[in-house]
C-alpha positions as CSV (number, residue, x, y, z in Angstrom):
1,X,0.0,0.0,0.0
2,X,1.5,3.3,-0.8
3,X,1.8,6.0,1.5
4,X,-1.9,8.0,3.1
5,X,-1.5,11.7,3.9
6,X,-4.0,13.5,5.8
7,X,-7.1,10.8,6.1
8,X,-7.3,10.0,9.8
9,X,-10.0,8.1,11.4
10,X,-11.9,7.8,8.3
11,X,-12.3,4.0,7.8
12,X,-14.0,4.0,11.0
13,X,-16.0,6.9,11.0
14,X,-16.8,7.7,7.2
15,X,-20.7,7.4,8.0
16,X,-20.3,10.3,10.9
17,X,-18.1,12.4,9.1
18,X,-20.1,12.2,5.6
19,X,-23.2,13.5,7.5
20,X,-25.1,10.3,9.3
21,X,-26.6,12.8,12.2
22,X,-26.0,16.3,10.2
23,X,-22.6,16.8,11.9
24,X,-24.2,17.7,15.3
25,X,-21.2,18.1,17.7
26,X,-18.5,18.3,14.9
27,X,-18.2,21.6,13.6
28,X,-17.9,23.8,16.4
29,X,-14.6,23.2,17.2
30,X,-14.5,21.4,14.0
31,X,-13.2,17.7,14.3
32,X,-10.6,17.0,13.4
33,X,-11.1,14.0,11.2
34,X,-14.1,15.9,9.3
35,X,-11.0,18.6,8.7
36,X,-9.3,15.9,7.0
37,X,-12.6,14.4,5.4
38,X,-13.5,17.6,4.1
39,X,-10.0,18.8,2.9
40,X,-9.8,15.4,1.3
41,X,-13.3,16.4,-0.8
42,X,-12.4,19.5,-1.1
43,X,-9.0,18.4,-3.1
44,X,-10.7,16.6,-5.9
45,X,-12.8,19.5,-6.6
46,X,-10.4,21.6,-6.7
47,X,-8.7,18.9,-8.9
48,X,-11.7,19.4,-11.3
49,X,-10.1,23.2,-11.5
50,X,-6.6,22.7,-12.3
51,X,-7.4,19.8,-14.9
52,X,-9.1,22.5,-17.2
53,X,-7.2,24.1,-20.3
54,X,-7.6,27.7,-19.8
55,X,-5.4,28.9,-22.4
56,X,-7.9,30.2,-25.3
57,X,-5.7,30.2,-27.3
58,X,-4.8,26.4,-27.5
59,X,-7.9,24.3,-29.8
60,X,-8.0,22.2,-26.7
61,X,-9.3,24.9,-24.3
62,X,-12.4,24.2,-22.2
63,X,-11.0,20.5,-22.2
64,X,-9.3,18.4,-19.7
65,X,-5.2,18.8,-19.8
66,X,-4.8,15.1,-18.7
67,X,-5.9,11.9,-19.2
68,X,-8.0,9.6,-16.9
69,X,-5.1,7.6,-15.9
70,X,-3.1,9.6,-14.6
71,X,-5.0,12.6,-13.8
72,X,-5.2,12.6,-9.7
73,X,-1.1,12.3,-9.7
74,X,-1.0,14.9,-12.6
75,X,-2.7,17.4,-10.6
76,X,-1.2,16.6,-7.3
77,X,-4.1,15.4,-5.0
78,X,-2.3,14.1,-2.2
79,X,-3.7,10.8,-1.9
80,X,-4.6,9.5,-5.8
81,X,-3.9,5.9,-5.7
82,X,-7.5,5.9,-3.3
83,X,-9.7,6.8,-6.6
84,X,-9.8,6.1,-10.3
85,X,-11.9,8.0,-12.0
86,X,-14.4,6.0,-14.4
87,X,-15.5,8.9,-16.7
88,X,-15.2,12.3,-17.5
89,X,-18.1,14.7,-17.5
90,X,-18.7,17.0,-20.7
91,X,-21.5,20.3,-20.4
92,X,-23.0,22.5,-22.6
93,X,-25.3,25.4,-22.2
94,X,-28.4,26.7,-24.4
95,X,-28.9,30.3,-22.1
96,X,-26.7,33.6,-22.3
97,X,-23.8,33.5,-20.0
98,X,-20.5,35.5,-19.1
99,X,-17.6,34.8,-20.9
100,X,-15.6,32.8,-17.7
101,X,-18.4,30.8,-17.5
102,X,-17.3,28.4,-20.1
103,X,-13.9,28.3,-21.9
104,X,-14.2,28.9,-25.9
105,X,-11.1,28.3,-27.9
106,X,-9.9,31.0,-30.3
107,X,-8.7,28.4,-32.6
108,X,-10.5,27.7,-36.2
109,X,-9.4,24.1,-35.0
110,X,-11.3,24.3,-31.5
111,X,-11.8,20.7,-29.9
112,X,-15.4,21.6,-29.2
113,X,-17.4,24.7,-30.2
114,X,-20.1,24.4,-27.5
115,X,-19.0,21.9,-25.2
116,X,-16.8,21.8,-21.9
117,X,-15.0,19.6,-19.8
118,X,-16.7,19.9,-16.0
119,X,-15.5,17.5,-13.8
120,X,-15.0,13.8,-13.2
121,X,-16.7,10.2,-11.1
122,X,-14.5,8.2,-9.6
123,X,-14.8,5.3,-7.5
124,X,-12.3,4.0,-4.3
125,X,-10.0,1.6,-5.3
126,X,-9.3,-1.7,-3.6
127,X,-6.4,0.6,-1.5
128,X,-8.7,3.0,-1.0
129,X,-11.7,1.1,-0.3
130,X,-9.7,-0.1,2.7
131,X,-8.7,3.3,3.6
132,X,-12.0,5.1,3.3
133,X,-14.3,2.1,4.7
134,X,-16.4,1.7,1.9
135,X,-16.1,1.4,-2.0
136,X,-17.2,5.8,-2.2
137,X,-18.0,6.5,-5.5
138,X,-17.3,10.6,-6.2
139,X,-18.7,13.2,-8.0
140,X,-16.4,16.1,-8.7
141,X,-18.0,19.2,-10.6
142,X,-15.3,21.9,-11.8
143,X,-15.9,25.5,-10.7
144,X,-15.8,28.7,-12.9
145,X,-13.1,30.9,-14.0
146,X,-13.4,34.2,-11.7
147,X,-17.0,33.8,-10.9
148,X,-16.7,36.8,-8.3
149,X,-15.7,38.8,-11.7
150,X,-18.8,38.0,-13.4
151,X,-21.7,37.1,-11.4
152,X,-23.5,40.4,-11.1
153,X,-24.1,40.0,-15.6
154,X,-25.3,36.6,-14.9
155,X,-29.4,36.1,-15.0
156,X,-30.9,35.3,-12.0
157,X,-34.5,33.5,-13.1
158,X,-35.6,30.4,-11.4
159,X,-36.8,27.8,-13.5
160,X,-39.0,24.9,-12.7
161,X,-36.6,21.4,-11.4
162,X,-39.3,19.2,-11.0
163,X,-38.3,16.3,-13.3
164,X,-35.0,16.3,-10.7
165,X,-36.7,17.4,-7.4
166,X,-39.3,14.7,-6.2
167,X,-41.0,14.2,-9.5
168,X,-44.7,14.1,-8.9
169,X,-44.8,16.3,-5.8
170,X,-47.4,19.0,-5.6
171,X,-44.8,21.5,-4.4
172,X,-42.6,23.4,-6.9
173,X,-39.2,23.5,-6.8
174,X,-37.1,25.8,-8.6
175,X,-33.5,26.5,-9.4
176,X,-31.2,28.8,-11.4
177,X,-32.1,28.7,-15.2
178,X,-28.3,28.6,-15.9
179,X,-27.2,26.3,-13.2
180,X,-29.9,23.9,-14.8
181,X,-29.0,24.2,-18.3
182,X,-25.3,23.4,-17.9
183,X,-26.5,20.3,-16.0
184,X,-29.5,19.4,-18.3
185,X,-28.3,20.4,-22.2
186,X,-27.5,17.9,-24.3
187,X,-27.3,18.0,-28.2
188,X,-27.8,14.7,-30.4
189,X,-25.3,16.2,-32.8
190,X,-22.4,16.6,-30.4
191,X,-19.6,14.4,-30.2
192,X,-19.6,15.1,-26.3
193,X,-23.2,16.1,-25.3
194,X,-24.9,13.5,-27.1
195,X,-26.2,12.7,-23.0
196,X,-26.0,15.6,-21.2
197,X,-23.4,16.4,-18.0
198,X,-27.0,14.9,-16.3
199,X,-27.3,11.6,-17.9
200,X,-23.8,11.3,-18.1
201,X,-23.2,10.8,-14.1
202,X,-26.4,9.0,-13.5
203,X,-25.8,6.3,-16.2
204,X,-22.2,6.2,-14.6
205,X,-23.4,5.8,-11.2
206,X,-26.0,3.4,-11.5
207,X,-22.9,1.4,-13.3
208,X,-20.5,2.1,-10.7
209,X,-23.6,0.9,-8.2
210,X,-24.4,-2.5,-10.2
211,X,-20.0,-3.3,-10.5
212,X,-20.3,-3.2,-6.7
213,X,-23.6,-4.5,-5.5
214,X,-22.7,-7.0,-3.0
215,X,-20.2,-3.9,-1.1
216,X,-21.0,-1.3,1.0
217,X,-20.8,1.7,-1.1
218,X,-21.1,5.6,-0.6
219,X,-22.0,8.6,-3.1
220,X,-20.5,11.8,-1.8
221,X,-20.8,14.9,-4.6
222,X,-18.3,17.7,-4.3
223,X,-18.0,21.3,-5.8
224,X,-16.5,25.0,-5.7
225,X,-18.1,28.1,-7.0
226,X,-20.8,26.7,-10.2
227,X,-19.5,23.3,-9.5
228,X,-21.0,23.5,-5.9
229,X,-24.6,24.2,-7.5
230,X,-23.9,21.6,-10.1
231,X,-22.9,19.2,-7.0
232,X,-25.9,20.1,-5.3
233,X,-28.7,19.8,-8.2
234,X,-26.6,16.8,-9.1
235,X,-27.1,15.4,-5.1
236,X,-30.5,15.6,-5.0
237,X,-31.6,14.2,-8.5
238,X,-29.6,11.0,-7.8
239,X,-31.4,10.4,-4.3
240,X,-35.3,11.8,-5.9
241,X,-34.8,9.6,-8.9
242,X,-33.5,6.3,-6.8
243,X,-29.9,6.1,-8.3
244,X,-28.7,5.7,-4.7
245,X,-30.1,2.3,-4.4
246,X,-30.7,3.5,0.0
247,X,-26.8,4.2,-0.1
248,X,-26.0,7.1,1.4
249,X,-25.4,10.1,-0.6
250,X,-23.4,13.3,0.7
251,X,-22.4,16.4,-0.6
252,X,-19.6,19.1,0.4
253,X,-19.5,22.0,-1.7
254,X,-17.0,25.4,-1.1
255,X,-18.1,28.7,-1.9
256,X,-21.7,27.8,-2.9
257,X,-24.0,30.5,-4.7
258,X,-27.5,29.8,-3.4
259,X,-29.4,26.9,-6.1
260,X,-33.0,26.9,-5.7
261,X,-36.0,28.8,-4.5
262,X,-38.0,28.1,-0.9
263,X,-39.7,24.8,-2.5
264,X,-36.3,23.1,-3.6
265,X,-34.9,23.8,0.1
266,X,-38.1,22.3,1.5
267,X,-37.5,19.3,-0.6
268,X,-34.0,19.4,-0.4
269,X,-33.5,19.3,3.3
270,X,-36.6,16.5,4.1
271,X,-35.1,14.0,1.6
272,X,-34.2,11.1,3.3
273,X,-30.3,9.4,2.5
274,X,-29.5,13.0,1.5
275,X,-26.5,15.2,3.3
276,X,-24.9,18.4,2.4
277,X,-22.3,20.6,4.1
278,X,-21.9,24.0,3.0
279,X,-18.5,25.2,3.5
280,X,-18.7,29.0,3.5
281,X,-15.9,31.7,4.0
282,X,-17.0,34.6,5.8
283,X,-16.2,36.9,3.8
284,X,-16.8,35.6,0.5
285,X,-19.7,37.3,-1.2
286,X,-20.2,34.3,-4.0
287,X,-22.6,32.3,-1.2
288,X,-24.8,36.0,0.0
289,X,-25.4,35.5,-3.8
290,X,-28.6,35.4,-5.5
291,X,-30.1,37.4,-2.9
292,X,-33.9,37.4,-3.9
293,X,-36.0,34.2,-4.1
294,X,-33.1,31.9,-3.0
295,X,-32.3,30.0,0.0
296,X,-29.5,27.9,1.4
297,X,-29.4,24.3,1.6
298,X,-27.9,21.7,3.7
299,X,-25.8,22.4,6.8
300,X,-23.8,25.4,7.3
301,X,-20.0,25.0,8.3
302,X,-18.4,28.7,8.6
303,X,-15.0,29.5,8.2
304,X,-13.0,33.1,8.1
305,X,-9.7,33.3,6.3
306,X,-9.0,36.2,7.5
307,X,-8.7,35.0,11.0
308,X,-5.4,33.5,9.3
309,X,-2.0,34.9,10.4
310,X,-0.6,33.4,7.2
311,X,-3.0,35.2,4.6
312,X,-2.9,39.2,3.2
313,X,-5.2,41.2,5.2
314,X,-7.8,42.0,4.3
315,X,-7.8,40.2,0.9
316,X,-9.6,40.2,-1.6
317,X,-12.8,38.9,-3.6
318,X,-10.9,36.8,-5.4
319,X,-8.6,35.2,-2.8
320,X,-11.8,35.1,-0.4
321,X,-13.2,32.4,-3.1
322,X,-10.6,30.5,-3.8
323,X,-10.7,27.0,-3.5
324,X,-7.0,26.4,-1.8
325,X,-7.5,29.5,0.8
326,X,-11.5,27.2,1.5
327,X,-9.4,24.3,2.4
328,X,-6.5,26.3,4.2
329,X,-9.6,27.9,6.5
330,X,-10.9,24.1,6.9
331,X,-7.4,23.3,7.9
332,X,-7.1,26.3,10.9
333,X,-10.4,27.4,11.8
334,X,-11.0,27.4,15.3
335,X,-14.5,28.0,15.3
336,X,-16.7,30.9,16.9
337,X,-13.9,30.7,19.8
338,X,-12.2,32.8,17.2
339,X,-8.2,32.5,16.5
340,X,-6.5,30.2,13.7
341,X,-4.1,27.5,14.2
342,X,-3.3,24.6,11.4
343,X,-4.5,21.2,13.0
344,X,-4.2,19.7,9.8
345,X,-0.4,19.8,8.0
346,X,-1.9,21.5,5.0
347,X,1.2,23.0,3.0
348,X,0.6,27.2,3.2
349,X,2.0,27.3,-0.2
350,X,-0.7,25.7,-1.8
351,X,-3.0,29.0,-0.8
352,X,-0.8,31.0,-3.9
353,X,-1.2,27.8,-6.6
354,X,-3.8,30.2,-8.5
355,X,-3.9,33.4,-6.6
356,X,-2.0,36.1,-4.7
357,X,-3.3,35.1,-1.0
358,X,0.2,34.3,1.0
359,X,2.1,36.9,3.0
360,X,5.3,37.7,0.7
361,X,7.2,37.0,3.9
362,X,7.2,33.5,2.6
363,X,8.8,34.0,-0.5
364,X,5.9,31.9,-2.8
365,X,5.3,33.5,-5.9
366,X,1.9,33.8,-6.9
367,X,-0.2,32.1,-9.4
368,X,2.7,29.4,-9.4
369,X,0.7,26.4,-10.6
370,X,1.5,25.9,-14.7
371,X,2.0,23.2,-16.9
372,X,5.9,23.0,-18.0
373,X,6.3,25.8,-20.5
374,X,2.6,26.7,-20.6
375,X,2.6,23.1,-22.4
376,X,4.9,24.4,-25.6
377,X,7.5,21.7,-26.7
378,X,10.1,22.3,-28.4
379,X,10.3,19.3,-31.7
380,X,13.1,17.9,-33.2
381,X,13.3,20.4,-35.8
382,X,14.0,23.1,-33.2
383,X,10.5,24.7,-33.2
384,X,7.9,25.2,-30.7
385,X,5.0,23.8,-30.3
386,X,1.3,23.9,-28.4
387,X,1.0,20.3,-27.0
388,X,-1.3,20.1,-23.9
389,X,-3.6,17.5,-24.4
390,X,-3.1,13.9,-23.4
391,X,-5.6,11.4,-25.2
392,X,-7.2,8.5,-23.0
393,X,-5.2,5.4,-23.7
């Protein structure tokens, strides 16, 4: 077995930590094995973030850089031999939306013209099985590019979610027009949304369920930014529509903006087999967000970065959203007895991977995380070239 970073008591208390009594007890101090639980959820979305081609001007933007394979080491999760992911997930969108919300090549040559890579499932290994208690099969849903940047140009209109949200109910649950198109689209013509980013993960998790039928399994969903409503549409839809099969589904999304309207948190919070934790950061105005018609979900657990002595104060929108400085408050928060101190060994240099969050007394240069050359490789005949895609084998 190779080397486990970070995962505690997990084996033994996976059905506490992924929500069996709604966390009562645990997040105030937070435990700290649902520290590590959540940090370890919190990785593989974040995962989902750093696996996306951003550069618009490569034909492969909006797509994944790696391949399945190797993707968790690629991206440094810090435990990847406990997962293999099973399938990538491919969106598209039919409303209006802000530029950063999906990538669009500049290339004449684009990949895709309408569709984007946005996230992966994955199921526990035999390692990690043994690790994590149970075969847990994941749901990671990538996040947005800047969202903080962009939100106030984004429609708010709630649209009906009944075919997702306890189908044949007499109440009415609703849910952000654009969170529901990314997750609903699909397009018979398109060589990646043929199913949509919907269909995609429940045909892969009632798959992943019927492989492992005689094993105790678990479904935990996770998410930052756009791919914490994705997670949490996506939550809900597998336990209303039985995917579950009575397994126990959780989900832990960062930096959530609100999903639905009064009815969907109504249905949402009485669905039985259904957890979610809400990791929010104090000041990060992404969750106050859409103000109007909308209501949280789920449990709350709140964090403050800028309780950290490690972090610029005050910071900033953007380094108040970001994914690393979510799991570097999971990592020190202390809770409403106030203060910060790192009970997990979370590396602080991870908080600048894609942002300027770290004090420059460390001497961590910002934005640091790239590919090798921005993927350009120089050939044999001594000329450059763009090559950051890796085909599945």
């Amino acid at each position: 077995m190779s080397l486990v970073r970070g995962i505690g008591n997990v084996a033994r208390r996976w059905r506490e930590l992924n929500g069996m009594n709604y966390w009562k007890g645990l997040l105030d101090p937070l435990d700290v094995d649902l520290r590590r639980n959540i940090i370890n959820y919190g990785e593989l979305s974040q995962a989902a973030y750093t696996g996306l081609n951003r550069e618009r001007r490569s034909r492969y933007a909006g797509s994944c850089l790696f391949n399945r394979r190797d993707f968790l080491s690629r991206v440094d999760v810090s435990n990847p031999d406990l997962y293999e992911i099973t399938k990538f997930i491919y969106a598209m969108c039919t409303v209006s939306l802000p530029d950063g919300f999906m990538v669009k090549s500049l290339s004449k040559a684009a990949w895709s013209r309408q569709s984007n890579w946005m996230g992966f499932v994955a199921v526990a290994t035999d390692e990690g099985k043994e690790v994590l208690g149970r075969r847990d099969v994941v749901v990671a849903w990538r996040g947005t590019i800047r969202m903080v940047e962009w939100m106030d140009d984004l429609d708010i209109s709630l649209v009906p979610a009944s075919e997702i949200v306890l189908p044949g109910s007499a109440i009415n649950p609703c849910v952000h027009g654009g969170w529901l198109s990314v997750y609903t689209t699909a397009d018979p013509g398109s060589p990646y949304n043929q199913e949509s980013a919907r269909h995609q993960v429940l045909n892969e998790v009632k798959r992943i369920q019927n492989l492992y039928k005689n094993e105790e399994t678990s479904i935990t969903i996770t998410g930052h930014s756009l791919g914490a409503a994705l997670a949490t549409i996506n939550a809900i839809d597998i336990v209303s529509n039985g995917y579950n099969k009575s397994c126990p589904v959780s989900a832990f999304v960062f930096g959530s903006p609100r999903v639905g309207n009064p009815d969907f948190q109504k249905a949402f919070d009485s669905t039985i087999d259904l957890r979610l934790l809400r990791v929010r950061n104090s000041p990060d105005v992404v969750p106050k967000w859409p103000k109007l018609g909308y209501n949280d979900v789920g449990t709350e657990l709140l964090i403050d970065t800028g309780e950290s002595p490690y972090l610029k104060a005050p910071g900033n929108p953007l380094t108040w959203h970001d994914m690393e400085c979510y799991m570097h408050g999971v990592a020190g928060t202390q809770g409403s007895s106030g203060g910060f101190k790192l009970l997990v060994d979370r590396d602080i240099a991870l908080v600048n991977k894609h942002e300027d969050a770290l004090k420059n007394e460390y001497s961590i240069p910002s934005s640091w995380w790239v590919v090798q050359n921005k993927g350009m490789v120089k050939g044999k005949d001594g000329r450059w070239h763009l090559a950051d895609h890796e085909d599945d084998d």
